[in-house]
Each structure stands twice: as C-alpha cells, then as structure tokens.
Short mmCIF file of C-alpha atoms in Angstrom, two decimals:
data_model
loop_
_atom_site.label_atom_id
_atom_site.label_comp_id
_atom_site.label_asym_id
_atom_site.label_seq_id
_atom_site.Cartn_x
_atom_site.Cartn_y
_atom_site.Cartn_z
CA UNK A 1 -10.86 4.78 21.63
CA UNK A 2 -14.11 6.38 20.59
CA UNK A 3 -14.81 3.68 18.03
CA UNK A 4 -14.22 -0.04 18.22
CA UNK A 5 -15.26 -3.20 16.43
CA UNK A 6 -13.86 -5.67 13.89
CA UNK A 7 -14.98 -3.68 10.83
CA UNK A 8 -13.29 -0.41 11.77
CA UNK A 9 -9.88 -1.38 10.46
CA UNK A 10 -9.49 0.74 7.35
CA UNK A 11 -7.70 4.04 6.77
CA UNK A 12 -8.78 7.16 8.56
CA UNK A 13 -9.64 9.70 5.90
CA UNK A 14 -9.47 12.55 8.35
CA UNK A 15 -9.77 13.31 12.01
CA UNK A 16 -10.82 16.34 14.01
CA UNK A 17 -8.22 17.09 16.61
CA UNK A 18 -8.06 19.55 19.50
CA UNK A 19 -5.15 21.96 19.75
CA UNK A 20 -4.35 24.09 22.77
CA UNK A 21 -2.69 27.40 23.68
CA UNK A 22 1.05 27.13 23.13
CA UNK A 23 2.86 26.62 26.46
CA UNK A 24 6.10 28.34 27.35
CA UNK A 25 9.28 26.43 26.53
CA UNK A 26 10.77 24.49 29.41
CA UNK A 27 13.99 22.56 29.83
CA UNK A 28 13.22 18.90 29.40
CA UNK A 29 14.23 15.75 27.63
CA UNK A 30 16.40 17.55 25.07
CA UNK A 31 18.82 18.52 27.87
CA UNK A 32 19.27 14.97 29.08
CA UNK A 33 22.17 12.75 27.95
CA UNK A 34 21.44 9.95 25.52
CA UNK A 35 20.65 6.77 27.45
CA UNK A 36 19.71 4.29 24.74
CA UNK A 37 19.54 0.65 25.71
CA UNK A 38 22.01 -1.74 24.16
CA UNK A 39 20.05 -4.33 22.18
CA UNK A 40 21.34 -7.78 21.33
CA UNK A 41 19.41 -10.78 19.94
CA UNK A 42 18.52 -13.39 22.52
CA UNK A 43 19.85 -11.42 25.48
CA UNK A 44 18.13 -11.10 28.84
CA UNK A 45 15.59 -8.42 29.69
CA UNK A 46 16.74 -8.43 33.30
CA UNK A 47 18.89 -5.67 34.77
CA UNK A 48 22.47 -6.89 35.09
CA UNK A 49 24.64 -6.08 38.08
CA UNK A 50 27.24 -3.49 37.28
CA UNK A 51 25.20 -1.89 34.48
CA UNK A 52 23.77 1.57 34.86
CA UNK A 53 20.26 2.65 33.83
CA UNK A 54 19.91 2.74 30.06
CA UNK A 55 22.52 -0.02 29.62
CA UNK A 56 20.21 -3.01 29.90
CA UNK A 57 19.99 -5.78 27.37
CA UNK A 58 16.57 -6.41 25.82
CA UNK A 59 15.68 -9.75 24.30
CA UNK A 60 14.77 -9.73 20.60
CA UNK A 61 13.65 -13.02 19.01
CA UNK A 62 16.11 -14.23 16.39
CA UNK A 63 13.36 -14.59 13.74
CA UNK A 64 12.59 -10.87 14.06
CA UNK A 65 16.21 -9.83 13.77
CA UNK A 66 16.79 -12.07 10.77
CA UNK A 67 13.45 -11.49 9.03
CA UNK A 68 15.11 -9.31 6.37
CA UNK A 69 17.07 -12.34 5.22
CA UNK A 70 13.82 -14.21 4.47
CA UNK A 71 12.38 -11.36 2.40
CA UNK A 72 14.03 -12.41 -0.86
CA UNK A 73 12.80 -15.97 -0.43
CA UNK A 74 9.17 -15.20 0.35
CA UNK A 75 6.88 -15.74 -2.60
CA UNK A 76 4.10 -13.26 -3.35
CA UNK A 77 0.74 -14.76 -4.20
CA UNK A 78 -0.70 -14.50 -7.69
CA UNK A 79 -3.17 -11.65 -8.31
CA UNK A 80 -5.43 -11.30 -11.32
CA UNK A 81 -3.91 -8.68 -13.72
CA UNK A 82 -7.43 -7.26 -14.13
CA UNK A 83 -7.21 -6.08 -10.52
CA UNK A 84 -4.20 -3.87 -11.26
CA UNK A 85 -5.87 -2.52 -14.40
CA UNK A 86 -8.92 -1.55 -12.36
CA UNK A 87 -6.76 0.03 -9.64
CA UNK A 88 -4.87 2.10 -12.23
CA UNK A 89 -8.19 3.50 -13.47
CA UNK A 90 -9.13 4.54 -9.93
CA UNK A 91 -5.91 6.15 -8.68
CA UNK A 92 -4.07 6.78 -11.94
CA UNK A 93 -1.25 4.73 -13.41
CA UNK A 94 1.37 6.94 -11.71
CA UNK A 95 0.03 6.07 -8.24
CA UNK A 96 0.21 2.30 -8.78
CA UNK A 97 3.80 1.27 -8.10
CA UNK A 98 4.90 -2.11 -9.48
CA UNK A 99 8.68 -1.73 -9.87
CA UNK A 100 10.33 -4.16 -7.45
CA UNK A 101 13.02 -1.71 -6.32
CA UNK A 102 10.43 0.97 -5.56
CA UNK A 103 8.07 -1.43 -3.80
CA UNK A 104 10.93 -2.72 -1.63
CA UNK A 105 11.03 0.65 0.12
CA UNK A 106 7.53 -0.02 1.47
CA UNK A 107 8.07 -3.60 2.66
CA UNK A 108 10.09 -3.23 5.86
CA UNK A 109 9.62 -1.23 9.03
CA UNK A 110 11.86 1.52 10.38
CA UNK A 111 13.96 -0.87 12.47
CA UNK A 112 14.57 -3.35 9.65
CA UNK A 113 13.52 -6.20 11.97
CA UNK A 114 10.29 -6.83 10.06
CA UNK A 115 10.44 -7.32 6.29
CA UNK A 116 7.93 -8.70 3.83
CA UNK A 117 7.05 -8.67 0.15
CA UNK A 118 4.30 -7.03 -1.88
CA UNK A 119 3.27 -7.13 -5.53
CA UNK A 120 2.39 -3.43 -5.60
CA UNK A 121 1.92 -0.18 -3.71
CA UNK A 122 -1.25 1.87 -4.24
CA UNK A 123 -1.32 5.58 -3.30
CA UNK A 124 -4.93 6.84 -3.19
CA UNK A 125 -5.36 10.60 -2.96
CA UNK A 126 -8.92 10.99 -1.67
CA UNK A 127 -11.63 9.29 0.35
CA UNK A 128 -13.39 8.30 -2.86
CA UNK A 129 -10.26 6.58 -4.16
CA UNK A 130 -9.78 4.71 -0.87
CA UNK A 131 -13.42 3.62 -0.98
CA UNK A 132 -13.09 2.39 -4.57
CA UNK A 133 -9.83 0.57 -3.77
CA UNK A 134 -11.34 -1.30 -0.82
CA UNK A 135 -14.31 -2.37 -2.94
CA UNK A 136 -11.96 -3.62 -5.68
CA UNK A 137 -10.01 -5.61 -3.11
CA UNK A 138 -13.20 -7.23 -1.85
CA UNK A 139 -14.27 -8.09 -5.41
CA UNK A 140 -10.91 -9.66 -6.32
CA UNK A 141 -10.13 -11.18 -2.91
CA UNK A 142 -6.98 -9.10 -2.41
CA UNK A 143 -5.67 -8.22 1.05
CA UNK A 144 -4.34 -4.74 1.93
CA UNK A 145 -1.57 -3.66 4.27
CA UNK A 146 -2.18 -0.05 5.32
CA UNK A 147 0.77 2.28 5.70
CA UNK A 148 1.29 5.91 6.66
CA UNK A 149 4.75 7.27 7.43
CA UNK A 150 6.08 3.73 8.02
CA UNK A 151 7.74 4.77 11.28
CA UNK A 152 6.33 1.76 13.13
CA UNK A 153 8.69 -0.20 15.38
CA UNK A 154 6.45 -3.28 15.69
CA UNK A 155 5.87 -4.38 12.09
CA UNK A 156 2.19 -3.43 12.06
CA UNK A 157 2.37 -1.81 8.61
CA UNK A 158 4.53 -4.44 6.89
CA UNK A 159 3.09 -6.71 4.18
CA UNK A 160 4.22 -9.99 5.74
CA UNK A 161 1.87 -12.20 3.69
CA UNK A 162 2.06 -10.74 0.20
CA UNK A 163 -0.59 -8.04 0.71
CA UNK A 164 -0.89 -5.02 -1.56
CA UNK A 165 0.43 -1.97 0.31
CA UNK A 166 -2.00 0.95 0.54
CA UNK A 167 0.03 4.07 1.28
CA UNK A 168 -2.00 6.96 2.71
CA UNK A 169 0.69 9.62 2.36
CA UNK A 170 -1.28 11.56 -0.26
CA UNK A 171 -4.20 12.23 2.12
CA UNK A 172 -2.75 15.57 3.20
CA UNK A 173 -5.70 17.94 3.62
CA UNK A 174 -5.32 20.21 6.65
CA UNK A 175 -7.93 22.72 7.83
CA UNK A 176 -7.38 24.63 11.06
CA UNK A 177 -9.99 26.71 12.89
CA UNK A 178 -8.19 29.08 15.30
CA UNK A 179 -11.46 30.21 16.87
CA UNK A 180 -12.45 26.74 18.07
CA UNK A 181 -8.97 25.32 18.52
CA UNK A 182 -9.67 22.43 16.18
CA UNK A 183 -7.93 21.01 13.13
CA UNK A 184 -9.39 18.64 10.53
CA UNK A 185 -6.58 16.64 8.94
CA UNK A 186 -6.15 13.89 6.40
CA UNK A 187 -4.68 10.57 7.46
CA UNK A 188 -1.46 11.29 5.57
CA UNK A 189 -0.68 14.63 7.23
CA UNK A 190 2.74 14.55 8.87
CA UNK A 191 2.78 15.39 12.58
CA UNK A 192 5.28 18.24 12.18
CA UNK A 193 3.04 19.92 9.58
CA UNK A 194 0.15 19.99 12.04
CA UNK A 195 2.45 21.31 14.77
CA UNK A 196 3.68 24.12 12.51
CA UNK A 197 0.16 25.04 11.39
CA UNK A 198 -1.06 25.15 14.98
CA UNK A 199 1.93 27.25 16.10
CA UNK A 200 1.36 29.73 13.28
CA UNK A 201 -2.19 30.23 14.57
CA UNK A 202 -0.97 30.70 18.14
CA UNK A 203 -1.84 27.19 19.31
CA UNK A 204 0.05 23.97 20.04
CA UNK A 205 -0.82 20.34 19.32
CA UNK A 206 -0.49 18.23 22.47
CA UNK A 207 1.25 15.18 20.98
CA UNK A 208 4.93 15.11 20.04
CA UNK A 209 7.50 12.37 19.44
CA UNK A 210 10.82 11.84 17.68
CA UNK A 211 9.43 10.77 14.29
CA UNK A 212 7.36 13.96 13.97
CA UNK A 213 8.90 14.73 10.56
CA UNK A 214 7.67 11.52 8.93
CA UNK A 215 4.96 9.93 11.12
CA UNK A 216 1.41 10.59 9.91
CA UNK A 217 -1.70 11.52 11.90
CA UNK A 218 -3.56 8.46 10.60
CA UNK A 219 -0.93 6.16 12.08
CA UNK A 220 -0.80 8.19 15.28
CA UNK A 221 -4.56 7.78 15.73
CA UNK A 222 -4.51 4.08 14.80
CA UNK A 223 -1.77 3.29 17.34
CA UNK A 224 -2.88 5.87 19.92
CA UNK A 225 0.63 7.31 20.08
CA UNK A 226 1.63 9.04 23.30
CA UNK A 227 5.04 10.64 22.99
CA UNK A 228 6.98 13.00 25.22
CA UNK A 229 3.98 15.11 26.32
CA UNK A 230 1.64 12.26 27.18
CA UNK A 231 1.68 12.84 30.95
CA UNK A 232 0.72 16.48 30.51
CA UNK A 233 -1.72 16.37 27.59
CA UNK A 234 -2.66 12.71 27.15
CA UNK A 235 -2.29 10.39 24.17
CA UNK A 236 -3.51 10.93 20.60
CA UNK A 237 -7.07 9.73 21.14
CA UNK A 238 -7.39 12.17 24.03
CA UNK A 239 -7.02 14.92 21.41
CA UNK A 240 -9.39 13.23 18.94
CA UNK A 241 -12.84 14.83 18.59
CA UNK A 242 -14.15 12.90 15.57
CA UNK A 243 -13.13 10.67 12.71
CA UNK A 244 -14.13 9.75 9.16
CA UNK A 245 -13.09 6.33 7.89
CA UNK A 246 -13.57 3.69 5.19
CA UNK A 247 -14.71 0.35 6.59
CA UNK A 248 -13.63 -3.04 5.32
CA UNK A 249 -16.96 -3.26 3.47
CA UNK A 250 -16.09 -0.12 1.48
CA UNK A 251 -18.65 1.93 3.39
CA UNK A 252 -17.63 5.46 4.39
CA UNK A 253 -18.53 6.56 7.92
CA UNK A 254 -18.11 10.09 9.23
CA UNK A 255 -18.27 11.35 12.79
CA UNK A 256 -16.60 14.71 12.43
CA UNK A 257 -19.39 16.60 14.19
#
C-alpha cells in the first residue's frame, strides 16, 4: 500500500485509479463449471480421499456460524442523545437511521456468519460531512464501524461492539479523464459503475470480481481486492495512483496528485 500507519484508518473520500485499453474478450472462468466447496461447521480443511477438487470441507468455527443467534442478546452501549442531535445537524435527519429494523440491515456481513448490533447508521454525503462526523465521535467518545457495499466475507465492516455504523454509499462522485486514462472516484462508487464509465470511454478497469454490482471502490482499496484479473493486471492498489482520506483525528489528507 502507498500509505500505512495507525492513523490512516478512516474512509477514503476518493481515489485516483488507472484504467487501461479494453482487452478483447476471451473465454475464461465463465465457461467453467461451478466448483464451490461444501462448507460445514467444524469439518476438516484437509482433502478427503474420494472427493474431487472443489468438494473439500473447510472448517468454520462454531461461534462464527452461530454469531447471528447472539445478535439479539448483545446489548448496545449508551450514547449521549446530544451526539445524535449533533450528527443530524451535520448529515441531515434523513441520513441518520435509528429505526431498529432498518439498522439491522447494516449489522451483519454478506455470509451471515458475523452479526452485531448498532444504535444508528450515519450516511455522510461529502468529505466535509465525514470530517465533521469523525470530530463529533472523538468529542463524544463514540466508535465508528465503516461500511461500503457490505460485501465483506470476513466481518471487517460489522459493528461487533456496539459501534455506530458509518455508511459511505453516498460518496459517489466519479470523474474520468480519457486522455490520461485516470478516474477519480468517491469511496462509495460501485465497481460496476466505474467499469461501465471506463468502457464507455474506450478503456477498461483492471479489477473485477463477483460482487461488482454492490462492492464499493473504498472497500476495494481498503482490502486491496484482487479478483479474477489479478494475475494479469494486479490487485486494487496496483491501480491506485493517489488517495484522499479523513484520519482518525478528523484531519483531511489528500494525495491525488
């Protein structure tokens, strides 16, 4: 990664990404039969005799599989009501979600193995709103769980300890420069939207994976996603030319060149 350090852990406002001339279509993974592994809790990771490739058992800890059961019994810590009033002034009352049924949609990962609880979901729509939100959290001692498209398979975006969820899906700015082969995108831009914009301009973005219709570029950068073209074009950070971010201190840094 181009940047590292304990403070650089807050949402990417935008990133400058390289796109490349669109390659010709080739037969590939889409022509192959489905070979998903059979997954059972507590089973062995070793290859069993008599099983073909793609029919292995992979061990999943029981507490991960059953974490959804604990969700309804996990208590969310008390937060000063003044915090929510301040947040509503920053992002607007309509972008502060408090209804339990609505919030529940943000508190588990795509697999359902990781589930938590949160008192609220905040949906900032600009760098300035993210900056103000982080500063409010520091002032009130409130922890944030950052979330993009919530397509994670490892629970990294789940509020497991009663954090307030900060959803970045509204950060959807997308500027493409066909002459330089670069795109400047917000952290909430969906991968498929960037792919379509690049293709329209006669280019192609080098990263692709199955959750392209819901995964965001901010999450792809944060996890350094590879995908089905990684051997040919490299992972996400190979495409990354610069980044602007909000630090945990509330400071905005920009290295977009």
